[in-house]
């Protein structure tokens, strides 16, 4: 299961939200057939993993209950596993993570880094699976007001280190851990750009780093208000710069464009760019 951790980076994680209200693909894949078809398509386009989410985390989003979230993600994960597609589950809840792992998910992607439901650490420790700890300060309904930092990179680094210590204390092994700066989660556009610019400082913590900028609103701001589906070129650019800065993986909606860009980066000799 931990082969993923040893895979030659960068790992490409394709986004598959089975929600009615995610900011970019909400409502597109709410029935099982279209979700599975899209998951298979993402794999064919080059995704190593398809990240299945059943609860929107867009700013201001209201929460769904655990039963609803489980009912959304489990059938998709099971069907994708049967089709030979590796999946991760995008959840903050221990019960959803446990059900998803049972259905065949190989990685738990927790945008709260264990803060929303600390019991998720036990689930991950018992499963021994890779675990993404994202930097997070609070649920979507109040995350905007939590976007205050005197040194965003230093504080994100310090807070992620606290989450790592908590996971290790719960029995998670260090080789299960992947860190994520949490772009857009209690972050302004300036915060996101600072984290991109100084990503090497997070890479320096010694854990694989996942970079997940895909179609986020700060890219829309950069592009004079461009809507989410038209932010893929900007996403690819920032994802590739993150890879060049040492990111282990990228989480994107546009897998094909990202895989193409990575192929170019490899053909160029995978240089570590300085930016
Ligand atoms: N962002 C979203 C959802 N899940 N997971 C990780 N690890 N990092 C992120 O930045 C992240 C995430 C935002 O919603 P989307 O599914 O619509 O992209």
Coordinates of C-alpha atoms and ligand atoms in Angstrom, one line a residue:
X1 CA 0.0 0.0 0.0
X2 CA 2.9 2.3 0.7
X3 CA 4.2 1.9 -2.8
X4 CA 2.6 5.2 -3.5
X5 CA 5.0 6.8 -1.1
X6 CA 7.9 5.3 -3.0
X7 CA 6.5 6.1 -6.4
X8 CA 8.7 8.4 -8.5
X9 CA 7.3 11.8 -7.9
X10 CA 5.4 13.7 -8.8
X11 CA 2.2 11.8 -8.0
X12 CA -0.9 13.2 -9.8
X13 CA -4.1 13.1 -7.8
X14 CA -7.2 13.7 -9.9
X15 CA -10.2 15.5 -8.2
X16 CA -13.5 13.7 -8.2
X17 CA -16.1 15.5 -6.0
X18 CA -19.4 13.6 -5.7
X19 CA -21.1 16.6 -4.1
X20 CA -23.8 18.9 -5.4
X21 CA -21.9 22.1 -4.3
X22 CA -18.1 21.9 -4.8
X23 CA -16.9 25.1 -6.3
X24 CA -15.6 23.6 -9.6
X25 CA -17.0 20.2 -10.3
X26 CA -20.0 20.3 -7.9
X27 CA -23.1 18.6 -9.3
X28 CA -21.3 17.0 -12.3
X29 CA -20.7 13.6 -10.8
X30 CA -23.5 13.0 -8.3
X31 CA -24.7 9.7 -10.0
X32 CA -22.6 6.6 -9.6
X33 CA -22.2 6.0 -13.4
X34 CA -20.9 9.4 -14.3
X35 CA -18.6 9.5 -11.2
X36 CA -17.1 6.1 -12.0
X37 CA -16.7 7.0 -15.7
X38 CA -14.9 10.2 -14.8
X39 CA -12.7 8.4 -12.3
X40 CA -11.6 5.9 -14.9
X41 CA -11.1 8.7 -17.4
X42 CA -8.8 10.5 -14.9
X43 CA -6.8 7.4 -14.4
X44 CA -6.4 7.0 -18.2
X45 CA -5.3 10.6 -18.4
X46 CA -2.4 9.8 -16.0
X47 CA -3.8 10.1 -12.5
X48 CA -2.0 7.8 -10.0
X49 CA -4.9 8.4 -7.6
X50 CA -8.4 9.6 -7.8
X51 CA -9.4 11.7 -4.8
X52 CA -13.1 11.1 -4.0
X53 CA -14.8 13.8 -1.8
X54 CA -18.4 13.8 -0.5
X55 CA -18.4 17.1 1.4
X56 CA -17.7 20.5 -0.2
X57 CA -15.1 22.5 1.6
X58 CA -15.5 25.7 -0.5
X59 CA -15.5 28.9 1.6
X60 CA -18.9 29.3 3.4
X61 CA -20.0 25.7 2.6
X62 CA -22.4 24.1 5.1
X63 CA -21.6 20.6 6.5
X64 CA -23.4 17.4 5.6
X65 CA -23.8 14.6 8.1
X66 CA -21.5 11.6 8.2
X67 CA -24.1 9.2 6.8
X68 CA -24.7 11.4 3.7
X69 CA -21.0 11.8 3.2
X70 CA -20.4 8.0 3.5
X71 CA -23.3 7.2 1.1
X72 CA -21.8 9.5 -1.5
X73 CA -18.3 8.3 -1.5
X74 CA -18.3 4.5 -0.6
X75 CA -20.1 3.2 -3.7
X76 CA -17.8 5.3 -6.0
X77 CA -14.7 4.1 -4.2
X78 CA -15.9 0.5 -4.3
X79 CA -16.7 0.7 -8.0
X80 CA -13.4 2.4 -8.9
X81 CA -11.5 -0.2 -6.9
X82 CA -13.3 -2.9 -8.9
X83 CA -12.2 -1.1 -12.1
X84 CA -8.6 -1.1 -10.8
X85 CA -8.5 2.6 -10.1
X86 CA -6.6 3.6 -6.9
X87 CA -8.6 6.1 -4.9
X88 CA -8.1 8.4 -1.9
X89 CA -10.9 9.6 0.3
X90 CA -11.2 13.4 0.9
X91 CA -12.7 13.5 4.4
X92 CA -12.2 14.9 7.8
X93 CA -14.3 12.2 9.5
X94 CA -13.0 9.0 11.1
X95 CA -16.1 7.0 10.3
X96 CA -16.1 8.1 6.6
X97 CA -12.3 7.3 6.4
X98 CA -12.8 3.9 7.9
X99 CA -15.7 3.0 5.5
X100 CA -13.8 4.3 2.5
X101 CA -10.7 2.3 3.4
X102 CA -12.9 -0.8 3.8
X103 CA -14.3 -0.1 0.3
X104 CA -10.8 0.0 -1.2
X105 CA -9.4 3.5 -0.8
X106 CA -5.6 3.5 -0.4
X107 CA -5.0 7.0 1.2
X108 CA -6.8 9.3 3.6
X109 CA -6.8 13.0 2.6
X110 CA -7.8 15.0 5.6
X111 CA -8.1 18.7 5.0
X112 CA -8.3 19.3 8.7
X113 CA -5.0 17.5 9.5
X114 CA -6.8 15.5 12.3
X115 CA -8.3 18.6 14.0
X116 CA -11.9 18.1 13.0
X117 CA -12.2 14.5 14.2
X118 CA -9.1 13.4 16.1
X119 CA -10.2 9.8 16.0
X120 CA -9.2 9.7 12.3
X121 CA -5.6 9.4 13.5
X122 CA -6.4 6.0 15.1
X123 CA -8.2 4.9 11.9
X124 CA -5.1 5.8 9.8
X125 CA -2.7 4.3 12.3
X126 CA -4.6 1.0 12.3
X127 CA -4.8 1.0 8.5
X128 CA -1.1 1.9 8.0
X129 CA -2.1 3.9 4.9
X130 CA -0.7 7.1 3.5
X131 CA -2.2 10.1 5.3
X132 CA -2.4 13.7 4.0
X133 CA -2.3 16.3 6.7
X134 CA -3.4 19.6 5.3
X135 CA -2.9 22.9 7.1
X136 CA -6.3 24.0 8.4
X137 CA -7.7 26.3 11.0
X138 CA -11.4 25.8 11.0
X139 CA -14.4 24.7 9.1
X140 CA -15.4 26.4 5.8
X141 CA -18.2 28.6 7.4
X142 CA -15.6 30.5 9.4
X143 CA -12.2 30.0 7.7
X144 CA -12.1 33.4 6.1
X145 CA -11.9 35.1 9.5
X146 CA -9.0 32.8 10.5
X147 CA -6.8 34.1 7.7
X148 CA -4.5 36.2 9.9
X149 CA -0.8 35.5 10.1
X150 CA 2.4 37.6 10.9
X151 CA 4.5 35.1 8.9
X152 CA 2.3 32.7 6.9
X153 CA 5.0 30.3 5.8
X154 CA 6.6 30.1 9.3
X155 CA 3.2 29.6 11.0
X156 CA 1.9 27.0 8.5
X157 CA 5.1 25.2 9.0
X158 CA 4.9 25.3 12.8
X159 CA 1.2 24.3 12.8
X160 CA 1.8 21.4 10.4
X161 CA 4.6 20.2 12.7
X162 CA 2.1 20.2 15.6
X163 CA -0.3 18.1 13.5
X164 CA 2.5 15.7 12.7
X165 CA 3.3 15.3 16.4
X166 CA -0.3 14.6 17.2
X167 CA -0.5 12.0 14.4
X168 CA 2.7 10.3 15.6
X169 CA 1.4 10.3 19.2
X170 CA -1.7 8.5 18.0
X171 CA 0.5 5.7 16.5
X172 CA 0.7 6.9 12.9
X173 CA 4.2 6.1 11.5
X174 CA 6.3 9.0 10.0
X175 CA 6.4 7.2 6.6
X176 CA 2.7 7.4 6.3
X177 CA 2.6 11.2 6.4
X178 CA 2.2 13.7 3.5
X179 CA 1.9 17.5 4.2
X180 CA -0.2 20.0 2.4
X181 CA -0.1 23.8 2.8
X182 CA -3.9 24.1 2.4
X183 CA -4.0 26.7 -0.2
X184 CA -7.2 28.8 0.1
X185 CA -8.1 27.3 3.5
X186 CA -7.9 30.3 5.9
X187 CA -5.5 32.0 3.4
X188 CA -5.8 35.1 1.3
X189 CA -4.4 35.3 -2.2
X190 CA -1.2 36.8 -0.8
X191 CA -0.8 34.0 1.7
X192 CA -1.2 31.4 -1.1
X193 CA 1.4 33.1 -3.3
X194 CA 3.8 33.3 -0.3
X195 CA 3.4 29.5 0.3
X196 CA 4.0 28.8 -3.4
X197 CA 7.1 31.0 -3.5
X198 CA 8.6 29.5 -0.3
X199 CA 7.3 25.9 -0.8
X200 CA 10.9 24.6 -0.3
X201 CA 10.6 25.6 3.4
X202 CA 7.7 23.1 3.8
X203 CA 9.6 20.5 1.7
X204 CA 12.4 21.1 4.2
X205 CA 10.4 19.5 7.0
X206 CA 11.3 16.2 5.4
X207 CA 7.9 14.8 4.5
X208 CA 6.4 14.5 1.0
X209 CA 4.4 17.7 0.2
X210 CA 1.1 17.7 -1.8
X211 CA 0.3 20.9 -3.6
X212 CA -3.4 21.5 -4.4
X213 CA -4.0 24.8 -6.1
X214 CA -6.4 23.5 -8.7
X215 CA -8.8 26.2 -10.0
X216 CA -8.8 28.0 -6.7
X217 CA -10.3 31.5 -6.4
X218 CA -6.9 33.2 -6.0
X219 CA -6.0 32.1 -9.5
X220 CA -9.3 33.6 -10.7
X221 CA -8.3 36.9 -9.0
X222 CA -4.9 36.8 -10.8
X223 CA -6.8 36.3 -14.1
X224 CA -9.2 39.2 -13.8
X225 CA -12.1 37.1 -12.4
X226 CA -11.8 34.1 -14.8
X227 CA -14.3 31.4 -13.8
X228 CA -13.1 28.1 -12.3
X229 CA -13.1 25.8 -15.4
X230 CA -10.9 28.4 -17.2
X231 CA -8.2 28.4 -14.6
X232 CA -6.5 25.2 -15.7
X233 CA -3.5 26.7 -17.5
X234 CA -2.7 28.8 -14.4
X235 CA -3.2 25.7 -12.3
X236 CA -0.7 23.7 -14.5
X237 CA 1.8 26.5 -14.3
X238 CA 1.7 26.8 -10.5
X239 CA 1.6 23.0 -10.1
X240 CA 4.7 22.5 -12.2
X241 CA 6.6 25.2 -10.3
X242 CA 5.7 23.4 -7.1
X243 CA 7.0 20.1 -8.6
X244 CA 10.2 21.9 -9.5
X245 CA 10.4 23.2 -5.9
X246 CA 10.3 19.6 -4.6
X247 CA 6.5 18.8 -4.2
X248 CA 5.8 15.1 -4.0
X249 CA 2.4 15.4 -5.7
X250 CA -0.2 17.7 -7.1
X251 CA -4.0 17.5 -6.8
X252 CA -5.7 18.7 -9.9
X253 CA -9.0 18.7 -11.9
X254 CA -7.2 18.8 -15.2
X255 CA -5.1 15.6 -15.1
X256 CA -4.3 15.5 -18.8
X257 CA -2.8 19.0 -18.9
X258 CA -0.9 18.4 -15.8
X259 CA 0.5 15.1 -17.0
X260 CA 1.6 16.7 -20.3
X261 CA 3.4 19.5 -18.4
X262 CA 5.2 16.9 -16.2
X263 CA 6.2 15.0 -19.3
X264 CA 7.8 18.2 -20.6
X265 CA 9.5 18.8 -17.3
X266 CA 10.9 15.2 -17.3
X267 CA 12.1 15.5 -20.9
X268 CA 13.9 18.7 -20.0
X269 CA 15.8 16.7 -17.4
X270 CA 13.6 17.5 -14.4
X271 CA 15.7 20.6 -13.5
X272 CA 15.0 22.0 -10.1
X273 CA 14.0 25.5 -11.0
X274 CA 14.7 28.5 -8.7
X275 CA 11.9 31.1 -8.7
Ligands
LIG1 N1 -8.7 21.5 -1.5 C1 -10.0 21.2 -1.7 C2 -10.4 19.9 -1.4 N2 -9.6 18.9 -0.9 N3 -7.4 18.3 -0.3 C3 -6.1 18.7 -0.1 N4 -5.2 17.8 0.4 N5 -5.6 19.9 -0.3 C4 -6.5 20.9 -0.8 O1 -6.0 22.0 -1.0 C5 -7.8 20.6 -1.0 C6 -8.3 19.3 -0.7 C7 -10.9 22.2 -2.3 O2 -12.0 21.8 -3.0 P1 -12.0 21.0 -4.4 O3 -12.2 19.6 -4.1 O4 -13.2 21.6 -5.1 O5 -10.7 21.3 -5.1

